[in-house]
mmCIF file of C-alpha atoms in Angstrom:
data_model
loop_
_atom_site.group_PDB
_atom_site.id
_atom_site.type_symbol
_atom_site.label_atom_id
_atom_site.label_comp_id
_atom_site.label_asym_id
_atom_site.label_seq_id
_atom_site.Cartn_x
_atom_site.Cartn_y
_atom_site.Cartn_z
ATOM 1 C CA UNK A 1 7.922 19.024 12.988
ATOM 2 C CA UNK A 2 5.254 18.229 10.845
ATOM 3 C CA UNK A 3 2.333 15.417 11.157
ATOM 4 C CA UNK A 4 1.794 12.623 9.515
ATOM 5 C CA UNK A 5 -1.678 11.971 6.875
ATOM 6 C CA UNK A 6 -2.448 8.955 5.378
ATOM 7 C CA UNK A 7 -3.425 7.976 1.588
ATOM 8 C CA UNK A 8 -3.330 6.152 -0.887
ATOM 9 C CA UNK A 9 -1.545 6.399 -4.807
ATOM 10 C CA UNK A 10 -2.646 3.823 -7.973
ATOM 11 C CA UNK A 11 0.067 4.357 -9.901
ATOM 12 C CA UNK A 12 -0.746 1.520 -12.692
ATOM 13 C CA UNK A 13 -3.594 -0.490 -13.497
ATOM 14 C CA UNK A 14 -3.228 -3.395 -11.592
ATOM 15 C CA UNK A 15 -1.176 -2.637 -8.462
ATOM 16 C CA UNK A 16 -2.176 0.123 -5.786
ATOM 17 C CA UNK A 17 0.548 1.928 -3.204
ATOM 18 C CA UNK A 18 -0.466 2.845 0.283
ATOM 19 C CA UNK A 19 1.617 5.653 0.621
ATOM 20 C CA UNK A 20 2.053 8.375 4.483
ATOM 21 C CA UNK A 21 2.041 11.724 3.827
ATOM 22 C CA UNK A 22 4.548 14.201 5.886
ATOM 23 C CA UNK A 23 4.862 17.493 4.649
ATOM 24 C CA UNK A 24 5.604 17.410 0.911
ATOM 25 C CA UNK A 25 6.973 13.816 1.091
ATOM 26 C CA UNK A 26 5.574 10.660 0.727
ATOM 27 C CA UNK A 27 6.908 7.417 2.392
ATOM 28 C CA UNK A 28 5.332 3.847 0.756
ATOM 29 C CA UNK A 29 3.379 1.885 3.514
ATOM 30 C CA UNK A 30 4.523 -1.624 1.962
ATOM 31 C CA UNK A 31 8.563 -0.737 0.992
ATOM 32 C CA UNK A 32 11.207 -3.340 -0.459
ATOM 33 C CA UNK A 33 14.999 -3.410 0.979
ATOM 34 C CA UNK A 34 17.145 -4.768 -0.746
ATOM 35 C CA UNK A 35 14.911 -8.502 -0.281
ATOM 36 C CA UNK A 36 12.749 -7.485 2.359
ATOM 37 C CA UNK A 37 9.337 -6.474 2.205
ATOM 38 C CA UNK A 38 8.664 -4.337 5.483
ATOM 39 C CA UNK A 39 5.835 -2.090 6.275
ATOM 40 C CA UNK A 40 5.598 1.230 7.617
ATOM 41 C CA UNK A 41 5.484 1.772 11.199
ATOM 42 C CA UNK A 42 5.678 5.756 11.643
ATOM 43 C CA UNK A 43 6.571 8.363 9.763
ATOM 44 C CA UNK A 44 7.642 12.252 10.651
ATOM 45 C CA UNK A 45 9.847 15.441 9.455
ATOM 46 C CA UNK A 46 12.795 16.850 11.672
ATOM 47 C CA UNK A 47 11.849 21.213 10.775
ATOM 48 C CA UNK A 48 13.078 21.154 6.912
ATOM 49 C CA UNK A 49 16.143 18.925 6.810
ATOM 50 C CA UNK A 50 14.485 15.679 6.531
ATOM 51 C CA UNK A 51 12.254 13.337 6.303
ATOM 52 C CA UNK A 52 12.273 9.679 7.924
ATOM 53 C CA UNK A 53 9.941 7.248 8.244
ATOM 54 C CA UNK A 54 10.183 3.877 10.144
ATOM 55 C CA UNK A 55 10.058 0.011 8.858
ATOM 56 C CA UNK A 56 9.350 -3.059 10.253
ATOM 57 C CA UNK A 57 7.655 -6.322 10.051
ATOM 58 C CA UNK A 58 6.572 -6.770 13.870
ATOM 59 C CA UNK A 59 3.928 -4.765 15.534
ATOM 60 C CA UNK A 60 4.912 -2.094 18.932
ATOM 61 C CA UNK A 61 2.417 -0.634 20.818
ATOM 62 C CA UNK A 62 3.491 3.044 21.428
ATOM 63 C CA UNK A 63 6.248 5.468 22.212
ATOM 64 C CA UNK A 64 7.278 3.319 25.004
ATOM 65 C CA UNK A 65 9.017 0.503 22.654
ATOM 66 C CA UNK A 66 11.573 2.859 21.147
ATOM 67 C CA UNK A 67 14.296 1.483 22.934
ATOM 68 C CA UNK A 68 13.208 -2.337 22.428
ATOM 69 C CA UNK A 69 12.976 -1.545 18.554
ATOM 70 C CA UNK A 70 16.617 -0.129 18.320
ATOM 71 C CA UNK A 71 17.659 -3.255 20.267
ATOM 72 C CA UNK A 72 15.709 -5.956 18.318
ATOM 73 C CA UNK A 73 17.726 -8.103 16.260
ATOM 74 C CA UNK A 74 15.181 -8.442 13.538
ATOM 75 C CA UNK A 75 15.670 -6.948 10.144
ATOM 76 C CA UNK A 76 13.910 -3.616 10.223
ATOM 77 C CA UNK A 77 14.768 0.242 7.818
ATOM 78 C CA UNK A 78 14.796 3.443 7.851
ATOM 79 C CA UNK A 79 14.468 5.811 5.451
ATOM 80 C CA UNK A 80 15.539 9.367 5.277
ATOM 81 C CA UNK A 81 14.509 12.017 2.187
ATOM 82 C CA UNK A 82 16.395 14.785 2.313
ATOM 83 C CA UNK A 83 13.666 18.151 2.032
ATOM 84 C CA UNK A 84 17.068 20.539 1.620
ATOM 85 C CA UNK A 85 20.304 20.938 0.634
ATOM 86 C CA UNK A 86 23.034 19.986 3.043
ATOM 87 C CA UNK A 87 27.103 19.649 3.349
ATOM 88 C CA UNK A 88 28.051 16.118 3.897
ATOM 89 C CA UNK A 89 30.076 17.611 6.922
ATOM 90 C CA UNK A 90 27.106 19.520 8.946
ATOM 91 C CA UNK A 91 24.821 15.618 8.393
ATOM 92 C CA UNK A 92 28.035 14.269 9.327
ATOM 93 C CA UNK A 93 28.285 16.264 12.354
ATOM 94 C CA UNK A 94 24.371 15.310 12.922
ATOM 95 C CA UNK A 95 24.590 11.476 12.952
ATOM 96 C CA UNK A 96 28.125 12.128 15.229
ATOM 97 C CA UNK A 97 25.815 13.992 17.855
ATOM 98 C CA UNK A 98 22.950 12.000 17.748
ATOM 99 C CA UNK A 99 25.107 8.934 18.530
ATOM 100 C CA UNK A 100 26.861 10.800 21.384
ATOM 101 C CA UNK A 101 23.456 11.320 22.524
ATOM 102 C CA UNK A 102 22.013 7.798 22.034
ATOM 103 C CA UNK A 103 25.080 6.212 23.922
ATOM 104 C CA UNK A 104 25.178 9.174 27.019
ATOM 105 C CA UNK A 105 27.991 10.089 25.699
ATOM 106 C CA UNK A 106 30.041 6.783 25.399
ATOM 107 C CA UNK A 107 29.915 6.811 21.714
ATOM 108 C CA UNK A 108 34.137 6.476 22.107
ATOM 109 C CA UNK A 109 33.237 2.603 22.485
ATOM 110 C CA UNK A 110 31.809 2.526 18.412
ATOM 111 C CA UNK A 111 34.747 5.169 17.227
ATOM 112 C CA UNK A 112 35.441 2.621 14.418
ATOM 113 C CA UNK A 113 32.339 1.394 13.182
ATOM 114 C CA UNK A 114 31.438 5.361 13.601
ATOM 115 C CA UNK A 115 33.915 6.350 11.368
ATOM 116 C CA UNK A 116 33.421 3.426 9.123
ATOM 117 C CA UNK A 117 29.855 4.630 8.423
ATOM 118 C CA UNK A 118 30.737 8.565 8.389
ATOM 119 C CA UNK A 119 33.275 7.564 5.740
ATOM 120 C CA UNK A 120 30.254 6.049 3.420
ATOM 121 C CA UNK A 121 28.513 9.161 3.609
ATOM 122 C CA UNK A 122 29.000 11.562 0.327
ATOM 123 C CA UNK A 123 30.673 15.101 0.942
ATOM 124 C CA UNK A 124 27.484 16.767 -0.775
ATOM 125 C CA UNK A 125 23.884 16.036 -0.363
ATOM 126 C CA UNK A 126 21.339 17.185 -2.438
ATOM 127 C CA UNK A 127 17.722 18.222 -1.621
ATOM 128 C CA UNK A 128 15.500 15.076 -2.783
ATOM 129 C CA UNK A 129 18.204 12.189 -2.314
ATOM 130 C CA UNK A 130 16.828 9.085 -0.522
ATOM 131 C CA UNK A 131 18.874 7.336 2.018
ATOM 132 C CA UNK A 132 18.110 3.795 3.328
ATOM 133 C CA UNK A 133 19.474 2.102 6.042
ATOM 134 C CA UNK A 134 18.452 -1.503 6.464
ATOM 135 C CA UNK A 135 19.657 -3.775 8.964
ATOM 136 C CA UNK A 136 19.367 -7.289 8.635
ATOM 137 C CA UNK A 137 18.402 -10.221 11.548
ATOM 138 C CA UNK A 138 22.415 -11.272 12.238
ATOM 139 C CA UNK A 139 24.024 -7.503 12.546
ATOM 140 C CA UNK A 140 24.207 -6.423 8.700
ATOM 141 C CA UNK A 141 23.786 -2.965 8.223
ATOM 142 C CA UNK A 142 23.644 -1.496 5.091
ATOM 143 C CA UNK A 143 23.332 2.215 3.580
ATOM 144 C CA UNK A 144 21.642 3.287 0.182
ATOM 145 C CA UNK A 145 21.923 6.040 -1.236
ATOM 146 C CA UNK A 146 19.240 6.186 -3.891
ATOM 147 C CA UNK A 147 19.184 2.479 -4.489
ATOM 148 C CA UNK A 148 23.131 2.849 -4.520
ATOM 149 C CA UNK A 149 24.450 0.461 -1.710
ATOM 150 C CA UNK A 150 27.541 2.623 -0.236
ATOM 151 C CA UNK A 151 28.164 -0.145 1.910
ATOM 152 C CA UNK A 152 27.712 -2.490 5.221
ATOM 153 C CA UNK A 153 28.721 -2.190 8.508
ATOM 154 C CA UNK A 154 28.658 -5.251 10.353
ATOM 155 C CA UNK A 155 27.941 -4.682 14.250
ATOM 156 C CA UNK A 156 24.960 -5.279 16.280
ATOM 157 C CA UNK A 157 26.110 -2.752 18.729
ATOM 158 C CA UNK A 158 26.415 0.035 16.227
ATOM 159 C CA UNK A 159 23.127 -0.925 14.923
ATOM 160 C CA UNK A 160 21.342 0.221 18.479
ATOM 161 C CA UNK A 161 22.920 2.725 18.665
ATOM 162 C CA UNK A 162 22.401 4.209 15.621
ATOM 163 C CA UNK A 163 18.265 3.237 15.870
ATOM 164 C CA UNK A 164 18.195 4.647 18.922
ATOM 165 C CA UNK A 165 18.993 8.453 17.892
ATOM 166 C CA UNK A 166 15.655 8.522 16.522
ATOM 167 C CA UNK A 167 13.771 5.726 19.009
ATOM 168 C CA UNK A 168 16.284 6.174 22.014
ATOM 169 C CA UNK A 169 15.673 7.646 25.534
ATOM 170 C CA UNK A 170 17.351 10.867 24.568
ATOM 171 C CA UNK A 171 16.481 11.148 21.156
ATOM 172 C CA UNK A 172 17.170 14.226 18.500
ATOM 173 C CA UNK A 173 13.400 14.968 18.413
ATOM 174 C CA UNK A 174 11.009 13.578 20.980
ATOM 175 C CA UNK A 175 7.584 14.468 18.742
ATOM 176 C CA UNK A 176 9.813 12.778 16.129
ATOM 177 C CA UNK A 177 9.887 9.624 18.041
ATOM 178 C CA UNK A 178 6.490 9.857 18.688
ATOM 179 C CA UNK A 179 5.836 10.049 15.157
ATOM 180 C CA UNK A 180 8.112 6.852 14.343
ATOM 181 C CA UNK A 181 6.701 4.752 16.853
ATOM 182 C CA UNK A 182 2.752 5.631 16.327
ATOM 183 C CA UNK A 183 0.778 2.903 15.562
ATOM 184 C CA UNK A 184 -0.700 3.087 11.717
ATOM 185 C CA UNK A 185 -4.850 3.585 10.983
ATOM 186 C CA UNK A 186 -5.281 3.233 7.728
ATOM 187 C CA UNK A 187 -8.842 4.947 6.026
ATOM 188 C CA UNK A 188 -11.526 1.909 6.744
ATOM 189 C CA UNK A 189 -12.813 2.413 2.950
ATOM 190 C CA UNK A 190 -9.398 0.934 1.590
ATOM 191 C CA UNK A 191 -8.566 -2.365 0.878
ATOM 192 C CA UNK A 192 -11.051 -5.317 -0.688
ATOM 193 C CA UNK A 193 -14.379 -6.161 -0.538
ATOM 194 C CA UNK A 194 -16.710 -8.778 -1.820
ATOM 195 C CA UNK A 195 -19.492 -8.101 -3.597
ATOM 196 C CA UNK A 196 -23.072 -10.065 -3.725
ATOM 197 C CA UNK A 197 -25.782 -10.318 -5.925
ATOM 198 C CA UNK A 198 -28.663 -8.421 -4.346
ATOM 199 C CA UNK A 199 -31.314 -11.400 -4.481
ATOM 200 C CA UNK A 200 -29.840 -13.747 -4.221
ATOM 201 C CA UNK A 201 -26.982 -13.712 -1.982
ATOM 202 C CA UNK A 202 -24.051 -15.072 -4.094
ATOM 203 C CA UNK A 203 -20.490 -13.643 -4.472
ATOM 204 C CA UNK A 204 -19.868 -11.995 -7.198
ATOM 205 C CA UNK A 205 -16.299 -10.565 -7.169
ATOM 206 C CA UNK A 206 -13.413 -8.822 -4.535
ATOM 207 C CA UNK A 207 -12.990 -5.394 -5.073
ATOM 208 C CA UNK A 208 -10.755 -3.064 -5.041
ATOM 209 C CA UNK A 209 -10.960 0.360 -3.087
ATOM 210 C CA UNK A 210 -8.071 2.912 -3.400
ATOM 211 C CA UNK A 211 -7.489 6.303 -3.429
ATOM 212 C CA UNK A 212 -6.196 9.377 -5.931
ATOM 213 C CA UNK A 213 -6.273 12.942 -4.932
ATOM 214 C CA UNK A 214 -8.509 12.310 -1.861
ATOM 215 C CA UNK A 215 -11.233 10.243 -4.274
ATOM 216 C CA UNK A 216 -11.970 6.919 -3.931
ATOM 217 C CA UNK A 217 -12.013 4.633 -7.036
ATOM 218 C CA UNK A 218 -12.542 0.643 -7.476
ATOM 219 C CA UNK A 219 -10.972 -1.859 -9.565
ATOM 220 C CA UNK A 220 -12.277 -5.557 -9.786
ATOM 221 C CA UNK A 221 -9.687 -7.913 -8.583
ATOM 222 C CA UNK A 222 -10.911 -11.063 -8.944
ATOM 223 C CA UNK A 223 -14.445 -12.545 -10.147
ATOM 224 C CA UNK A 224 -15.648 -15.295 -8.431
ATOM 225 C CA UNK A 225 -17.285 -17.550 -10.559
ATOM 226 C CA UNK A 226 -14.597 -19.233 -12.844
ATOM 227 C CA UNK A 227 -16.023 -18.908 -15.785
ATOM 228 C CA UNK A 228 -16.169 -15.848 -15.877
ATOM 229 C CA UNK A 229 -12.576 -15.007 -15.046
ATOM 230 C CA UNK A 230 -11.766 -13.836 -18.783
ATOM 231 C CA UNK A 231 -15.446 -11.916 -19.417
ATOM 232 C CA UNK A 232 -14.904 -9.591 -21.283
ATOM 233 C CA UNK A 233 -17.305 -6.171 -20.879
ATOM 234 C CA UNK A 234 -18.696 -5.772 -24.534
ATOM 235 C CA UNK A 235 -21.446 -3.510 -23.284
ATOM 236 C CA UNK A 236 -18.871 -1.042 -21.194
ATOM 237 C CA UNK A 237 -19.011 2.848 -22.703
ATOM 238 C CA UNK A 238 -16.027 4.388 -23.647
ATOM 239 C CA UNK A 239 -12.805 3.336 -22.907
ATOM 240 C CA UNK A 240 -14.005 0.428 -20.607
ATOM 241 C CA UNK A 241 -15.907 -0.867 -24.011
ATOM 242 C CA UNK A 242 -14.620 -4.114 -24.519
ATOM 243 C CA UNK A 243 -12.000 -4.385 -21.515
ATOM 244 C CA UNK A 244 -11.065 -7.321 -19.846
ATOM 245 C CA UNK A 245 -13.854 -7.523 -16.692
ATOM 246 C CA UNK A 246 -10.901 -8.748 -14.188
ATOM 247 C CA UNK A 247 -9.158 -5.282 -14.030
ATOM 248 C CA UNK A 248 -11.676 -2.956 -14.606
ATOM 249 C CA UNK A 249 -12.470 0.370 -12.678
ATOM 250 C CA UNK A 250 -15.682 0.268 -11.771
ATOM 251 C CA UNK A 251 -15.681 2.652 -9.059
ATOM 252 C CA UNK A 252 -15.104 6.189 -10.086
ATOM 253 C CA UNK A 253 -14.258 9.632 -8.145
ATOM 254 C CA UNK A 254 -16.158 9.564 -5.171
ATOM 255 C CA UNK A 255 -15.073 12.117 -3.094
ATOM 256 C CA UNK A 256 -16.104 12.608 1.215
ATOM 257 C CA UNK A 257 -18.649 14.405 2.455
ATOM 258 C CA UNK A 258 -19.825 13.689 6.101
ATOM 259 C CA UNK A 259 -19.786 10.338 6.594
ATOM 260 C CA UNK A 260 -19.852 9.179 2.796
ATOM 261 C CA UNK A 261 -18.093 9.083 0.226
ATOM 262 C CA UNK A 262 -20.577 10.951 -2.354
ATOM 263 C CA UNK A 263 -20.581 11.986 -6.527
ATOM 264 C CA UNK A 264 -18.949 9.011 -8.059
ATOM 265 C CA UNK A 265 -19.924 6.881 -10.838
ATOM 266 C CA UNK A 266 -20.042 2.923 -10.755
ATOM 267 C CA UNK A 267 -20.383 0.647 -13.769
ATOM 268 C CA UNK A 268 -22.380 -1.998 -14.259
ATOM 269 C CA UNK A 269 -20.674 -5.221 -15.728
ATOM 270 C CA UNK A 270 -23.671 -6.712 -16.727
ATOM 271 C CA UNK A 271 -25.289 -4.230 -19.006
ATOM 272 C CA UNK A 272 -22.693 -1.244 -18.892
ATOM 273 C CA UNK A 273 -24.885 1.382 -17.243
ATOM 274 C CA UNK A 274 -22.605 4.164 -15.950
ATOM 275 C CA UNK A 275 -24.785 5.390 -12.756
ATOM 276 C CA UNK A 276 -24.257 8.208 -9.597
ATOM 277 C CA UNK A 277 -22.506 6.116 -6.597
ATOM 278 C CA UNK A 278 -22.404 6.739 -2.555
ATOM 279 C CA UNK A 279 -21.028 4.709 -0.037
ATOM 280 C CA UNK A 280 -20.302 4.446 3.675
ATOM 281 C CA UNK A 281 -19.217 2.303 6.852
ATOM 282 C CA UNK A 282 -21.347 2.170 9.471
ATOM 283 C CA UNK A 283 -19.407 3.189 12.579
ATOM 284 C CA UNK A 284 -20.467 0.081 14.383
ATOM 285 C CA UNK A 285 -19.424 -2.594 12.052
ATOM 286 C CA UNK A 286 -16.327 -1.365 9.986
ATOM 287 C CA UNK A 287 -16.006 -5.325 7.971
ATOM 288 C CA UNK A 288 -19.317 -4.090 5.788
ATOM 289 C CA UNK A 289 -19.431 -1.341 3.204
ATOM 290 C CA UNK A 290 -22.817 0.001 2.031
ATOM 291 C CA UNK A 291 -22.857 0.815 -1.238
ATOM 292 C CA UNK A 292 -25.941 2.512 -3.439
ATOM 293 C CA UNK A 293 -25.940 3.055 -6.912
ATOM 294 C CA UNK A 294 -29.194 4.403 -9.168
ATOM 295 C CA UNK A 295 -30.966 0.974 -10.755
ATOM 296 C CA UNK A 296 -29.192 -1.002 -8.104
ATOM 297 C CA UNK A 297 -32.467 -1.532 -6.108
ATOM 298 C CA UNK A 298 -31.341 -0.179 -2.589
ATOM 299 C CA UNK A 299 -28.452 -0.533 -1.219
ATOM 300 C CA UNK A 300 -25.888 -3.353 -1.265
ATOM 301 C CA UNK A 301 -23.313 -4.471 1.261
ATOM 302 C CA UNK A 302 -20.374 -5.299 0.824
ATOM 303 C CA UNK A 303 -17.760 -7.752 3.344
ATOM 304 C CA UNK A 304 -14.823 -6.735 3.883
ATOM 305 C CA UNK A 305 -11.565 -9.387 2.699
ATOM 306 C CA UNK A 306 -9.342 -10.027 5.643
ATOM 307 C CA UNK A 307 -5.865 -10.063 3.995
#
């Protein structure tokens, strides 16, 4: 079973993914279910069948509140990527076990709704599909097969015990469990930060931070002062020349070394100087980020934007 890493994908210029690394596959930290938004609690890799990774939009404190999750009757996913090929009748056989397991062996009591859901399953599944199964506050629960819905089952009861082959007392993979029910860390650096002038103390804008290929680059999200909401950066080089200032990368492949995040560039908005960048969070106050850039006159600190 493989561990889980954390970072984070910009995939267009205005919204950033927080995605979980495990293995080869990525799982979003923020995912959408049909209508609802949940975030990521855990995610893990049962040896090279599968992927799964577990949603909700409540908080658990360990290991310990496996069972209490499956038995929740909030809305909550999970979602399963497929790392290799496999006949619809040996997953089949899988979710069948795993259920005789969750129930100590009293699975006979859900023989419909089991064979309801086995029936929704395809005969054939192919390395790379994506399965979702999202159950909603009430006892709807729903399968997806690649943003196909295959259908609902609508029983409470099946719902546990379905959760719990993953979050049960006996489940198919203990680590896996673990895994599912750790609680999330996300990199300090990430998120958004204001930024002040140096002198004299003012906000200037929210930041930000994300990361690409393990380097950290900045985007400004919002500037402060109103009037200056549709500035435009005239003196910018390149292809920042002329860019709308709200949107703008202005942080540029810093990458970590030590402590810091070293080697980047950072553009200044008022007079377009492109300059070497650092920065770094002080182990004893992770809400301020020290930046330093050359012609910046020391170094600035930035507070971090409770969300």
């Amino acid at each position: 079973m493989k561990r889980v890493l954390y970072f984070v994908a910009f995939f267009c210029a205005a919204i950033s993914y927080a995605q979980t690394k495990v293995g080869d596959t990525y799982f979003n930290d923020v995912d959408v279910f049909d209508k609802s938004e949940l975030m990521l609690n855990g995610a893990g890799a049962k040896e090279k069948m599968y992927a799964i990774a577990l949603y909700l939009d409540f908080e658990v404190d360990g290991v310990e509140d496996g069972i209490m999750v499956a038995e929740k009757d909030k809305t909550m996913a999970i979602t399963i990527k497929i790392t290799s090929s496999i006949e619809g009748s040996d997953f089949k056989d899988i979710v069948r076990n795993g259920l005789e397991r969750a129930t100590d062996g009293n699975s006979y009591l859900l023989e419909n709704q089991i064979r309801d859901f086995l029936h929704l399953l395809p005969n054939k599944i192919n390395k790379f599909d994506i399965f979702k199964i999202l159950y909603v506050k009430g006892g709807g629960l729903s399968i997806f097969k690649n943003k196909e819905r295959l259908g609902t089952i609508n029983s409470k009861e099946f719902k546990k015990a379905l959760f719990k082959i993953w979050l049960g007392e006996n489940p198919v993979d203990m680590e896996l469990k673990e895994d599912l029910l750790a609680s999330y860390e996300p990199n300090p650096i990430l998120g958004k930060w204001k930024t002040y002038d140096k002198k004299s103390g003012v906000a200037i804008n929210i930041v930000q931070l994300y990361i690409i290929e393990n380097k950290v680059y900045g985007s400004i999200q919002r500037m402060l002062r109103i009037s200056e909401r549709d500035a435009i950066c005239y003196e910018c080089q390149g292809d920042d020349k002329n860019q709308n200032v709200e949107g703008l990368v202005i942080i540029k492949g810093l990458k970590l070394k030590g402590d810091r995040y070293v080697n980047g560039k950072y553009t200044n908005i008022k007079n377009g100087d492109v300059s070497d960048c650092q920065m770094w969070i002080d182990e004893n106050n992770t809400n301020i980020l020290n930046v330093k850039y050359k012609g910046g006159g020391g170094i600035h600190r930035w507070k971090k934007v409770k969300e």
